[in-house]
Short mmCIF file of N, CA and C in Angstrom, two decimals:
data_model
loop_
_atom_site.label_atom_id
_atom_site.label_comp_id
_atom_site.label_asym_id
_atom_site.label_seq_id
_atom_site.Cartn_x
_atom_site.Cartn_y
_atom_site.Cartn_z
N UNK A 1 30.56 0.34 41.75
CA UNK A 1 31.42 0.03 40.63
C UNK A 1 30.91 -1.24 39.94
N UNK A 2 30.65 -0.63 38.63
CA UNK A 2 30.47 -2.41 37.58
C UNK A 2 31.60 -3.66 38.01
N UNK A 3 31.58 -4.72 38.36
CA UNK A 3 32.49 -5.59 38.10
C UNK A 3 32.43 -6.75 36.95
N UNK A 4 33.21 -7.00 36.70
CA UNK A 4 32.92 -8.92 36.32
C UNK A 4 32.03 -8.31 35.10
N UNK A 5 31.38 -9.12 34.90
CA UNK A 5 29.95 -9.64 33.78
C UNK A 5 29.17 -8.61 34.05
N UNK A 6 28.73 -8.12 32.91
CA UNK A 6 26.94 -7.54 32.41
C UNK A 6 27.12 -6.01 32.97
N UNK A 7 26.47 -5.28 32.69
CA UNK A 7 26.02 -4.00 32.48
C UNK A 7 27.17 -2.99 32.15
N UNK A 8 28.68 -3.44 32.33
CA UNK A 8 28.86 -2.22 31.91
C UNK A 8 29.25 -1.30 31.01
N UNK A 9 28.85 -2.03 29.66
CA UNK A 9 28.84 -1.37 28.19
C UNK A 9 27.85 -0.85 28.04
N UNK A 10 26.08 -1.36 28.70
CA UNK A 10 25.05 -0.42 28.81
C UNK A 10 25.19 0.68 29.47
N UNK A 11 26.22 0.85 30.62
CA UNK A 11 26.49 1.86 31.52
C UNK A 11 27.13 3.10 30.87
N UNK A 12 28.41 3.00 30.21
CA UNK A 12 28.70 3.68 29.62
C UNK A 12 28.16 4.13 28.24
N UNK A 13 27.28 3.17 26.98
CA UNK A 13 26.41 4.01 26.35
C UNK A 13 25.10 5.05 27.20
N UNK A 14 24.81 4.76 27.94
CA UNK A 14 23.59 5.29 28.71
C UNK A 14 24.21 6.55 29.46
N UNK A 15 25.12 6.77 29.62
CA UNK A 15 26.26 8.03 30.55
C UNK A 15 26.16 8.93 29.54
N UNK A 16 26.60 7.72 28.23
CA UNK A 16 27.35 8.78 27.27
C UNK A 16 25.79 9.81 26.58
N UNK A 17 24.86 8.94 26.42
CA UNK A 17 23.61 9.62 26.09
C UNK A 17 23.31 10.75 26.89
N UNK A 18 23.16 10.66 28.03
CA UNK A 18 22.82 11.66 28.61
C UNK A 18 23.93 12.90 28.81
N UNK A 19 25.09 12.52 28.41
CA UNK A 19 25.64 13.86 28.22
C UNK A 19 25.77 14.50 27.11
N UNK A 20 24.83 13.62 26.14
CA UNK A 20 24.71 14.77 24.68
C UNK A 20 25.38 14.27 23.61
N UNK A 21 26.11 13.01 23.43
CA UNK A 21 26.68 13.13 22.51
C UNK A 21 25.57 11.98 21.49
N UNK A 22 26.18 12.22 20.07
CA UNK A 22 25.54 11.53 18.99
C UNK A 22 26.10 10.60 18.25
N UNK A 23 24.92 9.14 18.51
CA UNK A 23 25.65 8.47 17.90
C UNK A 23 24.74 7.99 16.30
N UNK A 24 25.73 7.50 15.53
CA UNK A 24 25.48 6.98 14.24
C UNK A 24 25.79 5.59 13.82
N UNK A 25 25.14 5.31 12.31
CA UNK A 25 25.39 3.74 12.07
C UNK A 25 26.50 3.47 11.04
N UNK A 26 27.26 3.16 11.04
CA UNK A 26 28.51 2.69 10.27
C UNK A 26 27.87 1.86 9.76
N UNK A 27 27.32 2.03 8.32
CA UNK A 27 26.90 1.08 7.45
C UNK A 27 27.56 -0.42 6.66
N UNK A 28 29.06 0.20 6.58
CA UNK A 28 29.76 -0.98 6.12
C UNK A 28 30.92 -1.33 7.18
N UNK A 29 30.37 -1.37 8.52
CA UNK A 29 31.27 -1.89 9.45
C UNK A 29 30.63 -2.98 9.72
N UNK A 30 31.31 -3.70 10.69
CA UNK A 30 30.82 -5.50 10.82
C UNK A 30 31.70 -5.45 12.25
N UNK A 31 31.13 -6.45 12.98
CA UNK A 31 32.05 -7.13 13.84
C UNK A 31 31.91 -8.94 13.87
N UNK A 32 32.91 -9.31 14.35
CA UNK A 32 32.87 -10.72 13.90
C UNK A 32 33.28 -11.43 15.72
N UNK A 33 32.23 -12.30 16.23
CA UNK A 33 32.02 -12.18 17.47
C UNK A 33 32.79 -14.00 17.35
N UNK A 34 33.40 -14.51 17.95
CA UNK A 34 34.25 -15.54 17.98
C UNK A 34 33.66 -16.82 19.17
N UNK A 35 32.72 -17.61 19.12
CA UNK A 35 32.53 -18.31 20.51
C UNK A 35 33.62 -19.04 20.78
N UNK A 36 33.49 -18.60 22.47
CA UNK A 36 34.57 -19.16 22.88
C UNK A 36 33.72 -20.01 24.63
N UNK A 37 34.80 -20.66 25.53
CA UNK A 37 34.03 -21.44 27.03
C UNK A 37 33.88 -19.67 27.66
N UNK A 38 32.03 -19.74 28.56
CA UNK A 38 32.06 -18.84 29.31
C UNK A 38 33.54 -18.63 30.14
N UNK A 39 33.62 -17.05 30.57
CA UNK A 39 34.63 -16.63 31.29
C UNK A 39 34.17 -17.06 32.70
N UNK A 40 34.75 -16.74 33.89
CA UNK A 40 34.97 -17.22 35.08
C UNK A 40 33.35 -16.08 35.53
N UNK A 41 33.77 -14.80 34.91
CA UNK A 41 32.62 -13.46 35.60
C UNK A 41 31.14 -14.39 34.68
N UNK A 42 31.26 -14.54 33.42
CA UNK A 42 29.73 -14.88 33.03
C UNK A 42 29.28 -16.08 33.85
N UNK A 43 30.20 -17.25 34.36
CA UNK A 43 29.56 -18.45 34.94
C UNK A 43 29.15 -17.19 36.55
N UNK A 44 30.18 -16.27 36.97
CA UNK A 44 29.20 -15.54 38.46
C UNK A 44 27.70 -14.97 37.70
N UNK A 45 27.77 -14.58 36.89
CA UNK A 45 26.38 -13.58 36.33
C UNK A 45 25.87 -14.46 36.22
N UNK A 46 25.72 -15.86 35.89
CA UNK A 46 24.30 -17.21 36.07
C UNK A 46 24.02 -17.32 37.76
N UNK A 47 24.63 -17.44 38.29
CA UNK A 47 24.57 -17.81 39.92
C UNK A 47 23.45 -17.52 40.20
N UNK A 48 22.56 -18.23 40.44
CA UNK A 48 21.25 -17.86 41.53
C UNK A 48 21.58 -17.78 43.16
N UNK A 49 21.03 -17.15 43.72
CA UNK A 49 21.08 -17.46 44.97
C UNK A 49 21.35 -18.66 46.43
N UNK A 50 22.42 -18.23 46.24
CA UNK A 50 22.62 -19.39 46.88
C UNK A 50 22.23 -19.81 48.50
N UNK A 51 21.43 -21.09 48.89
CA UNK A 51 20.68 -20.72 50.43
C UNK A 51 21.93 -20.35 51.41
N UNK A 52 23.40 -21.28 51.07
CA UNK A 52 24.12 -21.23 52.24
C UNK A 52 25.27 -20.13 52.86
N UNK A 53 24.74 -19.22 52.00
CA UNK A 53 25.11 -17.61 52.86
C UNK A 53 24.14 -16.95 52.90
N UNK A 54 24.75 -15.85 53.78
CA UNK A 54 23.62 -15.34 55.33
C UNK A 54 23.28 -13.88 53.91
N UNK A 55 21.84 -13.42 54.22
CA UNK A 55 21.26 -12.45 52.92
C UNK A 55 21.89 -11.17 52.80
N UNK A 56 22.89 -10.71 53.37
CA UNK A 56 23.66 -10.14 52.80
C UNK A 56 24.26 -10.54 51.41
N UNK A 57 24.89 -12.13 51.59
CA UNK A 57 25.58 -12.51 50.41
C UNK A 57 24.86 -13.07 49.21
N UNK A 58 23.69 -13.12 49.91
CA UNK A 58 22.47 -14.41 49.07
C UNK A 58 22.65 -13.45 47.63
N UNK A 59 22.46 -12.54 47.36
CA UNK A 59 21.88 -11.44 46.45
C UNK A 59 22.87 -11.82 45.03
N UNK A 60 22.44 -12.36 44.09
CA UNK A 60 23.35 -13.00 43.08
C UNK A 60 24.33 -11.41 42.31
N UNK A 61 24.91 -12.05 41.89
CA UNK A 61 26.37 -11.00 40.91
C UNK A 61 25.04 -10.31 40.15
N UNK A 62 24.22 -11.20 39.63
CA UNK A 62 23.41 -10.08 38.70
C UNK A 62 22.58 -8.84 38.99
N UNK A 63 21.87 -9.56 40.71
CA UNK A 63 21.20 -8.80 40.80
C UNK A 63 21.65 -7.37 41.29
N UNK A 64 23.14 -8.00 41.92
CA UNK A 64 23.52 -6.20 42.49
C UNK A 64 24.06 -5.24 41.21
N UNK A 65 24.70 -6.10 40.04
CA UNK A 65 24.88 -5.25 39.20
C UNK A 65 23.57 -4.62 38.44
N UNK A 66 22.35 -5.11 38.84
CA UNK A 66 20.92 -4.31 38.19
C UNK A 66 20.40 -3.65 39.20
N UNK A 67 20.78 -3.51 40.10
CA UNK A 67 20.47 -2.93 40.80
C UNK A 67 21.44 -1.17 41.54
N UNK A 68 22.48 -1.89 41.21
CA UNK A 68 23.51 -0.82 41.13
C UNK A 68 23.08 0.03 39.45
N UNK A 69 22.72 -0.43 38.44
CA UNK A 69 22.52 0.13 37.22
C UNK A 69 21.37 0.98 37.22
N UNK A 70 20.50 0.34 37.93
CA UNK A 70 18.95 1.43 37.89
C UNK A 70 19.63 2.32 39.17
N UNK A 71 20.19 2.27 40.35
CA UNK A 71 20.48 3.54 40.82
C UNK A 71 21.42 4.80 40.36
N UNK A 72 22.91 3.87 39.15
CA UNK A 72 23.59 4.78 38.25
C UNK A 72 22.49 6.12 36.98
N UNK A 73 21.50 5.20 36.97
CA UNK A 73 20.54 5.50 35.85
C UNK A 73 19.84 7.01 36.21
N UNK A 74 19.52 6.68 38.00
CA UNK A 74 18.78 7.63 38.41
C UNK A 74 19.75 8.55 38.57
N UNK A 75 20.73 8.37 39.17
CA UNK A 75 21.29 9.76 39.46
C UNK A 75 22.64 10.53 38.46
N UNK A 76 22.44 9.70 37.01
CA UNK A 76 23.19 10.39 35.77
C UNK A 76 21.56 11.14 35.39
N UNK A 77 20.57 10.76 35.08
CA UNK A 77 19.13 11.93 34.99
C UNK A 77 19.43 12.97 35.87
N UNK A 78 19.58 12.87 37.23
CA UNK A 78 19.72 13.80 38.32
C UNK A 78 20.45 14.93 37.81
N UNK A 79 21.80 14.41 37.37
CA UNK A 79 23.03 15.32 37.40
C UNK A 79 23.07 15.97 35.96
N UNK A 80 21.95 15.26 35.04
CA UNK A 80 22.10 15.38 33.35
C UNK A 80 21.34 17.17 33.41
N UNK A 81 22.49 18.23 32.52
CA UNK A 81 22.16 19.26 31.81
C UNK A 81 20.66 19.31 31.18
N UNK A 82 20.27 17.57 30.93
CA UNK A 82 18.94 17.92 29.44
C UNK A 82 17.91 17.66 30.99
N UNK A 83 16.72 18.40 30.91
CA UNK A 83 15.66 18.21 31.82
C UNK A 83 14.83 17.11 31.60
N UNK A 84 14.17 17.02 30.50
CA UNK A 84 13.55 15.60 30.91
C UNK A 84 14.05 14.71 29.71
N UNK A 85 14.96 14.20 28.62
CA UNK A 85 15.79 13.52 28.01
C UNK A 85 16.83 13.89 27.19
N UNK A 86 18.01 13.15 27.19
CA UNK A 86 19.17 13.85 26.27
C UNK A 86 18.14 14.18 24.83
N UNK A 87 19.45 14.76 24.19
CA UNK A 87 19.28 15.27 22.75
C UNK A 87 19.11 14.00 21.67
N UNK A 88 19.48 12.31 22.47
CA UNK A 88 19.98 11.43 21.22
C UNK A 88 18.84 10.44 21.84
N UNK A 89 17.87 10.23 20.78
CA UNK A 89 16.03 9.26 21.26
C UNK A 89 16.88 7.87 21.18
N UNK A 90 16.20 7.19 22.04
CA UNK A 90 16.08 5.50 21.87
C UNK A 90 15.74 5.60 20.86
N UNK A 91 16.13 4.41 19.80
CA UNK A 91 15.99 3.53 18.59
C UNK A 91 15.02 3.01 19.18
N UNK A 92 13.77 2.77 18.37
CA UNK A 92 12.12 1.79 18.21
C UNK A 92 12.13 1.08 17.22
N UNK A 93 12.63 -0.03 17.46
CA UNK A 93 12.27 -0.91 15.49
C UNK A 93 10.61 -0.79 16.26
N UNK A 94 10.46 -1.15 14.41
CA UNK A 94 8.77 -1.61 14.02
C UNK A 94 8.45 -2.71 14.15
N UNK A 95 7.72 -3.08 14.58
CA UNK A 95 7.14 -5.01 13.99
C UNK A 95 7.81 -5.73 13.26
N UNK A 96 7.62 -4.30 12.02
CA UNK A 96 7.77 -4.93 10.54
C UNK A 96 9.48 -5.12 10.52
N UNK A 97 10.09 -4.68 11.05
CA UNK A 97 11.69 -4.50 11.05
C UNK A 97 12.03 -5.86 11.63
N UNK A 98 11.31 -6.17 12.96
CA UNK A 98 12.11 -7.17 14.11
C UNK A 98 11.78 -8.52 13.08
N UNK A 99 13.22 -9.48 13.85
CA UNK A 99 13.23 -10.86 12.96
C UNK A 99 12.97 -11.64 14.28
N UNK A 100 12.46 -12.51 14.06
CA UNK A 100 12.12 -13.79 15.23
C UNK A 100 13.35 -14.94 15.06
N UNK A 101 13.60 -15.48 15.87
CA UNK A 101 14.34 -16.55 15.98
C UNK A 101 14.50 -17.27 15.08
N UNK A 102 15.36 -17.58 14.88
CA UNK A 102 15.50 -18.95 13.44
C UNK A 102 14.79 -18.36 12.04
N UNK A 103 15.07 -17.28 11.89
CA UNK A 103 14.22 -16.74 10.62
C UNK A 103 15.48 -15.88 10.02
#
């Protein structure tokens, strides 16, 4: 199970791909993203490893949720109707498309 912080809005677009459905771009939609103090789960998703639990626990919030994500990954392919990719391609910008930092 996703908890806390990180992956699981990639989880569920990536589910939803492989079961076929299509998505599109809402050209005159917007979202307006508000900064606010990290939550309690994003300060766990920084955590590095910490020495003073035994390596069961060592394994940071991030890494089990990427690691739990590449095994969700493999076995929604497994169980997916399409044989070797859904019906809906990864997006590729171009070079010419991508913006660099501060630009």
């Amino acid at each position: 199970v996703f908890t806390g912080y990180g992956k699981n809005k990639i989880q569920h677009l990536y589910h939803m791909r492989w079961e076929g459905f299509r998505f599109g771009v809402f050209p005159r939609g917007f979202i307006i993203h508000v900064p606010h103090e990290k939550s309690k789960a994003k300060l766990m998703w920084d955590i590095k490893d910490s020495p003073d639990h035994n390596s069961a626990q060592r394994m940071s919030h991030r890494e089990r949720m990427d690691n739990l994500y590449s095994t969700f990954c493999e076995e929604i392919k497994r169980s997916s109707p399409f044989e070797k990719s859904p019906p809906t391609p990864i997006c590729k910008s171009s070079s010419s498309t991508r913006r660099k930092k501060g630009k």
